[in-house]
Amino acid sequence: MSTTANIELDGKTYTLPTVVGTEQEKAIDISNLRAVSGYITLDDGYGNTGSCQSKITFIDGDQGILRYRGIPIEELAEKSTFVETSYLVIYGHLPNRTELRGFSDLLTKYQYLHEDMRFHFQGFPAGGHPMPILSAMINAASCFDTDLMNWHWGKRHEFDVYAARLLSQVRTIAAFSYRKSHGLPLIYPKKSYKYTANFLHMMFSMPYEDFELRPEVVRALDLIFLLHADHEQNCSTATVRLVASSQANLFASASAGVCALWGPLHGGANQAVVEMLEQIHKEGDDGSKFIAAAKDKNSGRRLMGFGHRIYKNYDPRAKIIKRACDQVLSALNINDPLLEIAKHLEAAALRDSYFVERKLYPNVDFYSGIIMRALGVPVEMFPVVFAIGRMPGWIANYKEIMEEPKSRIYRPRQVYMGPTLNHFVPIEERV
Ligand code: CMC
């Protein structure tokens, strides 16, 4: 098999090296092309561009395969927990008992925010969306720790502490954002609760009245976190890597990830799916009208929770979530009409040539919102739950870039299409 690629430009042939990944993914290394030929490559939306070599997550979008550090998502969903999977994603191997204990202890130790951060929460208006609060507060957290502000890649031994702090505190900040936006008193984390139970406690307990932690509810939310833990170079993770490449600190990089995640084409899609289903329900449509609108490019509508840049097959996470959705709703004895509409929409879309030809299948967001509704998570918190789940992936990508000896600042190029040389005209001479 050839290990080089030849490219002919302006009558000259350039030989470029190729890279083959451990799962036989192939790439042409063009990093030197401009230096030798004057050409860059142009790839709008980075659809065909590998921005890094990574050892964290493998996706085969044609086959519908997702693995964290080589382990299939189906096995992790069945046998692991979010905290254990986070360790796997961040450190590259499943933890033994001592490692897991140490990691959990760090998460418990660092779950509290600096008390003065409460005043920042007070500054946000009632009803403010929790995503900007989350992003702002993750970034602000670094102001409360001068060591973190001054932390740089040279002090790598402190990474474990900062990683645990971020993973633990994102859950506290997320719950406080919700409580603040609903004008509710803040509930502090409890040392005796595990990761996901603690989040539910901070979200839903009241002073002197603890929220009942039903095991099926805790497990369902833990599963949602786990299924979101990483997804290779998606928009938010690529953002985290981009910011990290300037050697910005871990919290600043993660805060940027939250902003990138917020949009309805990415982590905001779970909120958009439920809003779409609610609208269909309100209009008494069985989904047919919405599907027709989603196919019409002029309608400005899309079938939210459908389609993916990488998956051209059923998203494996959506399969797991769909099953979990049925189980949770039945365990909680909830009959949600939105689930029926969603199943009807899915069946109709999967028969429709528009979706079939474009290989548009349900993605992770199509059913996750229905589970979260059943758990009592308000719709504006859906992307926040996604952000908590994605945190181990962002941290792992940060760690990877930090540990890469030849790491360079990310700096894509462009092809300039604006005016050519022009000159300044004084205002009185302008028409
Ligand atoms: N409804 C209707 N048409 C669609 C949809 C959809 N949901 N998704 C893609 N298409 C069409 C699109 O109009 C285009 O048609 P044509 O070739 O005729 O111009 C074709 O399918 C290819 O779409 P694209 O926009 O070029 O695909 P992309 O890879 O740039 O975008 C996507 C991927 C996920 C942004 C897009 O499928 C989408 O907008 N889906 C709805 C939002 C959504 O569910 N996002 C969550 C993604 S999963 C969670 C995550 O990882 O972020």
CSV table of C-alpha atoms and ligand atoms in Angstrom, one decimal:
chain,number,residue,atom,x,y,z
A,1,MET,CA,0.0,0.0,0.0
A,2,SER,CA,1.3,3.5,-0.9
A,3,THR,CA,2.4,5.6,2.0
A,4,THR,CA,2.6,8.8,0.1
A,5,ALA,CA,0.3,10.9,-2.0
A,6,ASN,CA,1.3,12.8,-5.2
A,7,ILE,CA,-0.4,16.0,-6.0
A,8,GLU,CA,0.2,17.9,-9.2
A,9,LEU,CA,0.0,21.7,-9.1
A,10,ASP,CA,1.0,24.1,-11.9
A,11,GLY,CA,2.8,21.3,-13.7
A,12,LYS,CA,4.8,20.2,-10.7
A,13,THR,CA,4.4,17.0,-8.7
A,14,TYR,CA,4.6,17.2,-4.9
A,15,THR,CA,4.9,14.1,-2.8
A,16,LEU,CA,3.1,14.2,0.6
A,17,PRO,CA,3.2,11.8,3.4
A,18,THR,CA,0.1,9.9,4.5
A,19,VAL,CA,-1.0,8.9,8.0
A,20,VAL,CA,-3.0,5.8,8.8
A,21,GLY,CA,-4.8,5.5,12.2
A,22,THR,CA,-5.1,2.5,14.4
A,23,GLU,CA,-8.5,1.8,12.9
A,24,GLN,CA,-7.2,2.3,9.3
A,25,GLU,CA,-8.5,5.8,8.9
A,26,LYS,CA,-6.4,7.4,6.2
A,27,ALA,CA,-5.2,11.0,5.9
A,28,ILE,CA,-2.9,13.0,3.7
A,29,ASP,CA,-0.5,15.2,5.7
A,30,ILE,CA,-0.7,18.5,4.0
A,31,SER,CA,1.0,20.5,6.7
A,32,ASN,CA,4.0,21.3,4.5
A,33,LEU,CA,2.1,21.9,1.3
A,34,ARG,CA,2.0,25.6,1.4
A,35,ALA,CA,5.7,25.9,2.2
A,36,VAL,CA,6.7,23.9,-0.9
A,37,SER,CA,3.9,24.8,-3.4
A,38,GLY,CA,2.2,28.1,-2.2
A,39,TYR,CA,-1.1,26.3,-2.0
A,40,ILE,CA,-3.3,25.8,1.1
A,41,THR,CA,-6.3,23.4,1.2
A,42,LEU,CA,-9.8,24.8,1.4
A,43,ASP,CA,-12.5,22.9,3.4
A,44,ASP,CA,-15.5,24.9,4.4
A,45,GLY,CA,-16.8,23.7,7.8
A,46,TYR,CA,-13.8,21.4,8.2
A,47,GLY,CA,-15.8,18.5,6.8
A,48,ASN,CA,-12.8,16.8,5.4
A,49,THR,CA,-10.1,18.1,7.7
A,50,GLY,CA,-8.3,16.2,10.4
A,51,SER,CA,-7.2,18.9,12.9
A,52,CYS,CA,-5.2,16.5,15.2
A,53,GLN,CA,-4.2,12.9,15.9
A,54,SER,CA,-6.1,11.8,18.9
A,55,LYS,CA,-6.2,8.6,21.1
A,56,ILE,CA,-9.5,9.3,22.9
A,57,THR,CA,-12.6,8.5,20.8
A,58,PHE,CA,-13.2,6.5,17.7
A,59,ILE,CA,-16.3,6.9,15.5
A,60,ASP,CA,-17.2,5.0,12.4
A,61,GLY,CA,-20.1,7.1,11.2
A,62,ASP,CA,-21.0,4.7,8.3
A,63,GLN,CA,-21.2,1.7,10.6
A,64,GLY,CA,-22.7,3.6,13.6
A,65,ILE,CA,-19.7,2.8,15.9
A,66,LEU,CA,-18.6,4.8,18.9
A,67,ARG,CA,-15.8,3.8,21.3
A,68,TYR,CA,-14.2,5.6,24.1
A,69,ARG,CA,-10.5,4.5,24.4
A,70,GLY,CA,-11.4,1.5,22.3
A,71,ILE,CA,-14.4,0.3,24.5
A,72,PRO,CA,-17.8,0.3,22.7
A,73,ILE,CA,-20.3,2.7,24.0
A,74,GLU,CA,-22.9,-0.1,24.4
A,75,GLU,CA,-20.6,-1.9,26.9
A,76,LEU,CA,-20.0,1.3,28.9
A,77,ALA,CA,-23.7,2.2,28.9
A,78,GLU,CA,-24.5,-1.2,30.3
A,79,LYS,CA,-21.7,-1.8,32.7
A,80,SER,CA,-20.0,1.5,33.7
A,81,THR,CA,-20.9,4.8,35.4
A,82,PHE,CA,-20.3,8.4,34.4
A,83,VAL,CA,-17.5,8.9,36.9
A,84,GLU,CA,-15.7,5.7,35.9
A,85,THR,CA,-16.1,6.5,32.2
A,86,SER,CA,-14.8,10.0,32.9
A,87,TYR,CA,-11.7,8.5,34.3
A,88,LEU,CA,-11.4,6.3,31.3
A,89,VAL,CA,-11.8,9.2,28.8
A,90,ILE,CA,-9.4,11.5,30.7
A,91,TYR,CA,-6.7,9.0,31.7
A,92,GLY,CA,-6.9,6.5,28.8
A,93,HIS,CA,-7.6,3.3,30.8
A,94,LEU,CA,-10.3,1.9,33.1
A,95,PRO,CA,-9.4,2.7,36.7
A,96,ASN,CA,-8.6,0.0,39.3
A,97,ARG,CA,-10.3,0.3,42.7
A,98,THR,CA,-7.6,2.6,44.2
A,99,GLU,CA,-7.6,4.9,41.2
A,100,LEU,CA,-11.4,5.2,41.1
A,101,ARG,CA,-11.5,5.8,44.9
A,102,GLY,CA,-8.8,8.5,44.5
A,103,PHE,CA,-10.6,10.2,41.6
A,104,SER,CA,-14.0,10.1,43.4
A,105,ASP,CA,-12.4,11.6,46.6
A,106,LEU,CA,-11.0,14.5,44.5
A,107,LEU,CA,-14.4,15.1,43.0
A,108,THR,CA,-15.9,15.2,46.5
A,109,LYS,CA,-13.2,17.4,47.9
A,110,TYR,CA,-13.5,20.0,45.1
A,111,GLN,CA,-17.3,20.1,44.7
A,112,TYR,CA,-17.7,23.4,46.7
A,113,LEU,CA,-17.4,26.7,45.0
A,114,HIS,CA,-15.7,29.7,46.6
A,115,GLU,CA,-18.4,31.2,48.8
A,116,ASP,CA,-17.9,34.6,47.2
A,117,MET,CA,-19.1,33.2,43.8
A,118,ARG,CA,-22.6,33.4,45.2
A,119,PHE,CA,-22.5,37.2,44.7
A,120,HIS,CA,-21.8,36.6,41.0
A,121,PHE,CA,-24.9,34.4,40.7
A,122,GLN,CA,-26.9,37.2,42.2
A,123,GLY,CA,-25.9,39.5,39.4
A,124,PHE,CA,-27.7,37.5,36.7
A,125,PRO,CA,-31.3,38.5,36.0
A,126,ALA,CA,-34.1,36.1,37.0
A,127,GLY,CA,-35.1,34.0,34.1
A,128,GLY,CA,-31.6,34.2,32.5
A,129,HIS,CA,-30.7,31.2,30.4
A,130,PRO,CA,-28.5,28.8,32.4
A,131,MET,CA,-26.0,28.2,29.5
A,132,PRO,CA,-24.4,31.7,29.6
A,133,ILE,CA,-24.5,31.6,33.4
A,134,LEU,CA,-22.6,28.3,33.2
A,135,SER,CA,-20.1,29.6,30.8
A,136,ALA,CA,-19.5,32.8,32.7
A,137,MET,CA,-19.2,31.1,36.0
A,138,ILE,CA,-16.8,28.4,34.8
A,139,ASN,CA,-14.5,31.2,33.5
A,140,ALA,CA,-15.0,33.3,36.7
A,141,ALA,CA,-14.0,30.3,38.8
A,142,SER,CA,-10.4,30.8,37.7
A,143,CYS,CA,-10.4,34.3,39.2
A,144,PHE,CA,-11.0,32.7,42.6
A,145,ASP,CA,-7.8,30.7,42.5
A,146,THR,CA,-4.7,32.6,41.7
A,147,ASP,CA,-2.8,29.3,41.2
A,148,LEU,CA,-5.2,28.4,38.5
A,149,MET,CA,-4.9,31.8,36.9
A,150,ASN,CA,-1.2,31.4,36.8
A,151,TRP,CA,-1.3,27.7,35.9
A,152,HIS,CA,0.3,26.8,32.7
A,153,TRP,CA,1.3,23.7,30.9
A,154,GLY,CA,4.7,23.6,32.6
A,155,LYS,CA,3.0,22.7,35.9
A,156,ARG,CA,1.5,19.5,34.6
A,157,HIS,CA,1.5,17.7,38.0
A,158,GLU,CA,-1.4,19.9,39.1
A,159,PHE,CA,-3.5,18.8,36.2
A,160,ASP,CA,-5.3,16.0,38.2
A,161,VAL,CA,-6.5,18.5,40.8
A,162,TYR,CA,-7.8,21.1,38.2
A,163,ALA,CA,-9.4,18.4,36.1
A,164,ALA,CA,-11.3,17.0,39.1
A,165,ARG,CA,-12.2,20.5,40.3
A,166,LEU,CA,-13.7,21.4,36.9
A,167,LEU,CA,-15.6,18.1,36.5
A,168,SER,CA,-17.0,18.4,40.0
A,169,GLN,CA,-17.7,22.1,40.0
A,170,VAL,CA,-19.4,22.2,36.7
A,171,ARG,CA,-22.2,20.2,38.3
A,172,THR,CA,-22.4,22.6,41.3
A,173,ILE,CA,-22.4,25.7,39.0
A,174,ALA,CA,-25.0,24.1,36.7
A,175,ALA,CA,-27.4,23.4,39.6
A,176,PHE,CA,-26.8,26.9,41.0
A,177,SER,CA,-27.6,28.4,37.6
A,178,TYR,CA,-30.9,26.7,37.5
A,179,ARG,CA,-31.8,27.6,41.1
A,180,LYS,CA,-30.8,31.2,40.4
A,181,SER,CA,-32.8,31.5,37.2
A,182,HIS,CA,-35.9,30.2,39.0
A,183,GLY,CA,-35.3,32.4,42.1
A,184,LEU,CA,-34.9,29.3,44.3
A,185,PRO,CA,-32.5,29.1,47.3
A,186,LEU,CA,-29.1,27.5,46.5
A,187,ILE,CA,-28.7,24.0,47.8
A,188,TYR,CA,-25.1,22.9,48.6
A,189,PRO,CA,-23.7,19.5,47.6
A,190,LYS,CA,-23.6,16.7,50.1
A,191,LYS,CA,-20.4,14.7,50.8
A,192,SER,CA,-22.3,11.4,51.1
A,193,TYR,CA,-23.9,11.6,47.6
A,194,LYS,CA,-22.3,10.3,44.5
A,195,TYR,CA,-21.8,12.5,41.4
A,196,THR,CA,-25.2,12.3,39.7
A,197,ALA,CA,-27.3,12.0,42.8
A,198,ASN,CA,-25.6,15.1,44.1
A,199,PHE,CA,-26.6,17.0,41.0
A,200,LEU,CA,-30.2,16.0,41.4
A,201,HIS,CA,-30.0,16.9,45.0
A,202,MET,CA,-28.7,20.4,44.3
A,203,MET,CA,-31.3,20.8,41.5
A,204,PHE,CA,-34.4,19.6,43.3
A,205,SER,CA,-34.0,19.5,47.1
A,206,MET,CA,-35.4,22.3,49.3
A,207,PRO,CA,-33.9,23.6,52.6
A,208,TYR,CA,-34.8,20.9,55.2
A,209,GLU,CA,-36.5,18.8,52.5
A,210,ASP,CA,-34.4,16.4,50.6
A,211,PHE,CA,-35.4,15.3,47.0
A,212,GLU,CA,-36.2,11.6,46.8
A,213,LEU,CA,-33.4,10.0,44.8
A,214,ARG,CA,-35.1,7.2,43.0
A,215,PRO,CA,-32.5,4.8,41.6
A,216,GLU,CA,-34.0,4.6,38.2
A,217,VAL,CA,-33.9,8.4,37.9
A,218,VAL,CA,-30.3,8.6,39.1
A,219,ARG,CA,-29.3,5.9,36.7
A,220,ALA,CA,-31.1,7.4,33.7
A,221,LEU,CA,-29.4,10.8,34.2
A,222,ASP,CA,-26.0,9.1,34.8
A,223,LEU,CA,-26.5,7.3,31.5
A,224,ILE,CA,-27.2,10.5,29.7
A,225,PHE,CA,-24.0,12.0,31.1
A,226,LEU,CA,-22.0,8.9,30.1
A,227,LEU,CA,-23.4,8.9,26.5
A,228,HIS,CA,-22.2,12.5,26.0
A,229,ALA,CA,-18.8,12.0,27.6
A,230,ASP,CA,-16.9,12.5,24.4
A,231,HIS,CA,-17.5,12.6,20.6
A,232,GLU,CA,-14.1,13.4,19.0
A,233,GLN,CA,-13.7,16.7,17.1
A,234,ASN,CA,-17.2,18.1,17.3
A,235,CYS,CA,-17.8,21.9,17.3
A,236,SER,CA,-17.4,22.4,21.1
A,237,THR,CA,-14.4,20.1,21.6
A,238,ALA,CA,-12.6,21.6,18.6
A,239,THR,CA,-13.3,25.0,20.2
A,240,VAL,CA,-11.8,23.8,23.5
A,241,ARG,CA,-8.7,22.5,21.7
A,242,LEU,CA,-8.4,25.8,19.7
A,243,VAL,CA,-8.6,27.9,22.9
A,244,ALA,CA,-6.3,25.5,24.7
A,245,SER,CA,-3.7,25.7,21.9
A,246,SER,CA,-3.0,29.3,23.0
A,247,GLN,CA,-2.1,27.8,26.4
A,248,ALA,CA,-5.2,29.4,28.0
A,249,ASN,CA,-6.1,27.7,31.3
A,250,LEU,CA,-8.4,24.7,31.5
A,251,PHE,CA,-11.4,26.6,32.9
A,252,ALA,CA,-11.2,29.3,30.2
A,253,SER,CA,-11.0,26.6,27.5
A,254,ALA,CA,-14.0,24.7,28.9
A,255,SER,CA,-16.0,28.0,29.2
A,256,ALA,CA,-15.5,28.5,25.5
A,257,GLY,CA,-16.7,25.0,24.9
A,258,VAL,CA,-19.9,25.7,26.7
A,259,CYS,CA,-20.5,28.7,24.4
A,260,ALA,CA,-19.9,26.6,21.3
A,261,LEU,CA,-22.2,23.9,22.6
A,262,TRP,CA,-25.1,26.2,23.2
A,263,GLY,CA,-26.2,26.6,19.6
A,264,PRO,CA,-29.3,24.6,18.3
A,265,LEU,CA,-27.2,22.8,15.7
A,266,HIS,CA,-25.1,21.3,18.5
A,267,GLY,CA,-25.8,20.9,22.2
A,268,GLY,CA,-28.9,23.1,22.0
A,269,ALA,CA,-30.6,20.6,19.8
A,270,ASN,CA,-32.1,18.6,22.7
A,271,GLN,CA,-33.9,21.7,23.8
A,272,ALA,CA,-34.9,22.5,20.2
A,273,VAL,CA,-36.3,18.9,19.8
A,274,VAL,CA,-38.6,19.1,22.7
A,275,GLU,CA,-39.8,22.6,21.7
A,276,MET,CA,-40.4,21.2,18.2
A,277,LEU,CA,-42.4,18.2,19.6
A,278,GLU,CA,-44.4,20.5,21.9
A,279,GLN,CA,-45.3,22.7,18.9
A,280,ILE,CA,-46.4,19.7,16.9
A,281,HIS,CA,-48.5,18.5,19.8
A,282,LYS,CA,-50.0,22.0,20.3
A,283,GLU,CA,-50.9,22.3,16.6
A,284,GLY,CA,-52.5,18.8,16.7
A,285,ASP,CA,-50.3,17.7,13.8
A,286,ASP,CA,-49.1,14.1,13.8
A,287,GLY,CA,-45.7,15.4,12.5
A,288,SER,CA,-46.5,15.2,8.8
A,289,LYS,CA,-46.8,18.9,8.3
A,290,PHE,CA,-43.5,19.4,10.2
A,291,ILE,CA,-41.7,16.8,8.0
A,292,ALA,CA,-43.0,18.6,4.9
A,293,ALA,CA,-41.7,21.9,6.2
A,294,ALA,CA,-38.3,20.3,7.2
A,295,LYS,CA,-37.8,19.2,3.6
A,296,ASP,CA,-38.6,22.6,2.3
A,297,LYS,CA,-35.3,24.6,2.2
A,298,ASN,CA,-37.3,27.9,2.3
A,299,SER,CA,-39.2,27.1,5.5
A,300,GLY,CA,-36.2,27.7,7.7
A,301,ARG,CA,-37.0,24.5,9.6
A,302,ARG,CA,-35.1,21.3,10.1
A,303,LEU,CA,-36.2,18.1,11.8
A,304,MET,CA,-34.3,18.7,15.0
A,305,GLY,CA,-32.5,15.7,16.5
A,306,PHE,CA,-32.0,14.3,13.0
A,307,GLY,CA,-28.8,14.2,10.9
A,308,HIS,CA,-25.2,14.3,11.8
A,309,ARG,CA,-22.0,15.4,10.2
A,310,ILE,CA,-20.3,12.0,10.9
A,311,TYR,CA,-23.1,9.5,11.3
A,312,LYS,CA,-24.6,8.3,8.1
A,313,ASN,CA,-26.3,5.5,10.0
A,314,TYR,CA,-28.3,5.4,13.3
A,315,ASP,CA,-26.3,7.2,16.0
A,316,PRO,CA,-25.5,4.4,18.5
A,317,ARG,CA,-26.2,6.7,21.4
A,318,ALA,CA,-29.7,7.4,20.0
A,319,LYS,CA,-30.4,3.6,20.0
A,320,ILE,CA,-29.4,3.3,23.7
A,321,ILE,CA,-31.3,6.5,24.7
A,322,LYS,CA,-34.5,5.3,22.8
A,323,ARG,CA,-34.5,2.1,24.8
A,324,ALA,CA,-33.8,3.9,28.1
A,325,CYS,CA,-36.6,6.3,27.3
A,326,ASP,CA,-39.1,3.5,27.2
A,327,GLN,CA,-37.8,2.0,30.4
A,328,VAL,CA,-37.7,5.3,32.4
A,329,LEU,CA,-41.1,6.4,31.3
A,330,SER,CA,-42.6,3.0,32.2
A,331,ALA,CA,-40.8,2.9,35.6
A,332,LEU,CA,-42.0,6.4,36.4
A,333,ASN,CA,-45.5,5.6,35.1
A,334,ILE,CA,-45.4,8.5,32.7
A,335,ASN,CA,-47.4,8.6,29.5
A,336,ASP,CA,-45.8,11.5,27.5
A,337,PRO,CA,-47.6,12.2,24.3
A,338,LEU,CA,-44.3,13.7,23.0
A,339,LEU,CA,-42.7,10.2,23.0
A,340,GLU,CA,-45.5,9.0,20.7
A,341,ILE,CA,-45.0,12.0,18.4
A,342,ALA,CA,-41.2,11.4,18.3
A,343,LYS,CA,-41.6,7.7,17.4
A,344,HIS,CA,-44.1,8.6,14.7
A,345,LEU,CA,-41.8,11.3,13.3
A,346,GLU,CA,-38.9,8.9,13.3
A,347,ALA,CA,-40.8,6.2,11.5
A,348,ALA,CA,-42.2,8.7,9.0
A,349,ALA,CA,-38.7,10.2,8.3
A,350,LEU,CA,-37.0,6.8,8.0
A,351,ARG,CA,-39.5,5.9,5.2
A,352,ASP,CA,-39.2,9.3,3.4
A,353,SER,CA,-36.9,9.4,0.4
A,354,TYR,CA,-35.6,12.9,1.4
A,355,PHE,CA,-34.2,11.6,4.7
A,356,VAL,CA,-33.2,8.2,3.3
A,357,GLU,CA,-31.2,9.7,0.4
A,358,ARG,CA,-29.4,12.1,2.7
A,359,LYS,CA,-28.8,9.4,5.3
A,360,LEU,CA,-30.4,11.4,8.0
A,361,TYR,CA,-31.1,9.3,11.1
A,362,PRO,CA,-32.0,10.2,14.7
A,363,ASN,CA,-29.1,11.5,16.7
A,364,VAL,CA,-28.4,11.5,20.4
A,365,ASP,CA,-30.6,14.5,21.0
A,366,PHE,CA,-33.8,13.1,19.5
A,367,TYR,CA,-34.9,11.1,22.6
A,368,SER,CA,-32.7,12.5,25.4
A,369,GLY,CA,-35.0,15.5,25.9
A,370,ILE,CA,-38.0,13.2,26.5
A,371,ILE,CA,-36.1,11.4,29.3
A,372,MET,CA,-35.0,14.6,30.8
A,373,ARG,CA,-38.6,15.9,30.8
A,374,ALA,CA,-39.7,12.7,32.6
A,375,LEU,CA,-36.9,13.3,35.2
A,376,GLY,CA,-38.2,16.8,35.8
A,377,VAL,CA,-35.3,18.6,34.2
A,378,PRO,CA,-36.6,21.9,32.8
A,379,VAL,CA,-36.1,22.3,29.0
A,380,GLU,CA,-33.6,25.2,29.3
A,381,MET,CA,-31.3,22.9,31.4
A,382,PHE,CA,-31.0,20.3,28.6
A,383,PRO,CA,-27.9,21.8,27.0
A,384,VAL,CA,-26.5,22.3,30.5
A,385,VAL,CA,-26.8,18.6,31.1
A,386,PHE,CA,-25.1,18.0,27.8
A,387,ALA,CA,-22.3,20.3,28.9
A,388,ILE,CA,-21.8,18.4,32.2
A,389,GLY,CA,-21.7,15.1,30.3
A,390,ARG,CA,-19.2,16.5,27.7
A,391,MET,CA,-16.8,17.8,30.4
A,392,PRO,CA,-14.6,14.7,30.5
A,393,GLY,CA,-14.1,14.8,26.8
A,394,TRP,CA,-13.1,18.5,26.9
A,395,ILE,CA,-10.7,17.8,29.7
A,396,ALA,CA,-9.2,14.8,27.9
A,397,ASN,CA,-8.7,16.8,24.8
A,398,TYR,CA,-7.1,19.6,26.8
A,399,LYS,CA,-4.8,17.1,28.4
A,400,GLU,CA,-3.9,15.6,25.0
A,401,ILE,CA,-3.0,18.9,23.5
A,402,MET,CA,-1.1,19.9,26.7
A,403,GLU,CA,1.0,16.7,26.6
A,404,GLU,CA,1.8,16.8,22.9
A,405,PRO,CA,5.5,17.7,22.7
A,406,LYS,CA,5.1,19.4,19.3
A,407,SER,CA,1.9,21.2,20.2
A,408,ARG,CA,1.4,24.5,18.1
A,409,ILE,CA,-1.2,27.2,18.4
A,410,TYR,CA,-4.2,26.5,16.2
A,411,ARG,CA,-4.3,29.0,13.4
A,412,PRO,CA,-6.2,28.0,10.2
A,413,ARG,CA,-5.7,30.0,7.0
A,414,GLN,CA,-8.3,31.4,4.7
A,415,VAL,CA,-8.6,32.3,1.0
A,416,TYR,CA,-9.2,36.1,0.9
A,417,MET,CA,-12.0,37.2,-1.4
A,418,GLY,CA,-12.3,40.9,-0.4
A,419,PRO,CA,-11.3,44.0,-2.3
A,420,THR,CA,-7.8,44.2,-3.6
A,421,LEU,CA,-5.5,47.2,-2.7
A,422,ASN,CA,-7.6,50.3,-2.0
A,423,HIS,CA,-6.8,53.7,-0.6
A,424,PHE,CA,-8.2,55.9,2.1
A,425,VAL,CA,-10.5,58.7,1.0
A,426,PRO,CA,-11.1,61.7,3.3
A,427,ILE,CA,-14.8,61.9,4.4
A,428,GLU,CA,-15.4,65.2,2.5
A,429,GLU,CA,-14.4,63.6,-0.8
A,430,ARG,CA,-16.6,60.5,-0.3
A,431,VAL,CA,-19.9,60.2,-2.4
B,1,CMC,N1,-33.7,18.2,8.7
B,1,CMC,C1,-33.9,18.4,7.4
B,1,CMC,N2,-32.9,18.4,6.5
B,1,CMC,C2,-31.6,18.2,7.0
B,1,CMC,C3,-31.4,17.9,8.3
B,1,CMC,C4,-32.5,18.0,9.2
B,1,CMC,N3,-32.3,17.8,10.5
B,1,CMC,N4,-30.1,17.8,8.5
B,1,CMC,C5,-29.5,17.8,7.4
B,1,CMC,N5,-30.4,18.1,6.4
B,1,CMC,C6,-30.2,18.2,4.9
B,1,CMC,C7,-29.5,19.5,4.6
B,1,CMC,O1,-30.5,20.5,4.3
B,1,CMC,C8,-28.7,19.1,3.4
B,1,CMC,O2,-29.6,18.9,2.3
B,1,CMC,P1,-29.0,19.3,0.7
B,1,CMC,O3,-27.9,18.3,0.5
B,1,CMC,O4,-30.2,19.1,-0.1
B,1,CMC,O5,-28.6,20.7,0.8
B,1,CMC,C9,-28.2,17.7,3.7
B,1,CMC,O6,-29.2,17.2,4.6
B,1,CMC,C10,-26.9,17.7,4.4
B,1,CMC,O7,-26.9,18.5,5.6
B,1,CMC,P2,-25.8,19.5,6.1
B,1,CMC,O8,-26.4,20.7,6.7
B,1,CMC,O9,-24.8,19.8,4.9
B,1,CMC,O10,-25.1,18.6,7.1
B,1,CMC,P3,-24.0,19.0,8.2
B,1,CMC,O11,-23.1,17.9,8.4
B,1,CMC,O12,-23.4,20.3,7.8
B,1,CMC,O13,-24.9,19.3,9.5
B,1,CMC,C11,-26.2,18.9,11.4
B,1,CMC,C12,-25.1,18.3,10.5
B,1,CMC,C13,-26.3,18.0,12.7
B,1,CMC,C14,-25.9,20.3,11.9
B,1,CMC,C15,-27.6,18.8,10.7
B,1,CMC,O14,-27.9,17.5,10.3
B,1,CMC,C16,-28.7,19.5,11.5
B,1,CMC,O15,-28.9,20.7,11.4
B,1,CMC,N6,-29.5,18.6,12.3
B,1,CMC,C17,-30.5,19.2,13.1
B,1,CMC,C18,-29.9,19.7,14.4
B,1,CMC,C19,-29.4,18.6,15.3
B,1,CMC,O16,-30.1,17.7,15.6
B,1,CMC,N7,-28.2,18.8,15.9
B,1,CMC,C20,-27.6,17.8,16.9
B,1,CMC,C21,-26.5,17.0,16.3
B,1,CMC,S1,-26.0,15.6,17.4
B,1,CMC,C22,-25.4,16.3,18.8
B,1,CMC,C23,-24.1,16.9,18.6
B,1,CMC,O17,-23.1,16.2,18.5
B,1,CMC,O18,-24.0,18.2,18.5
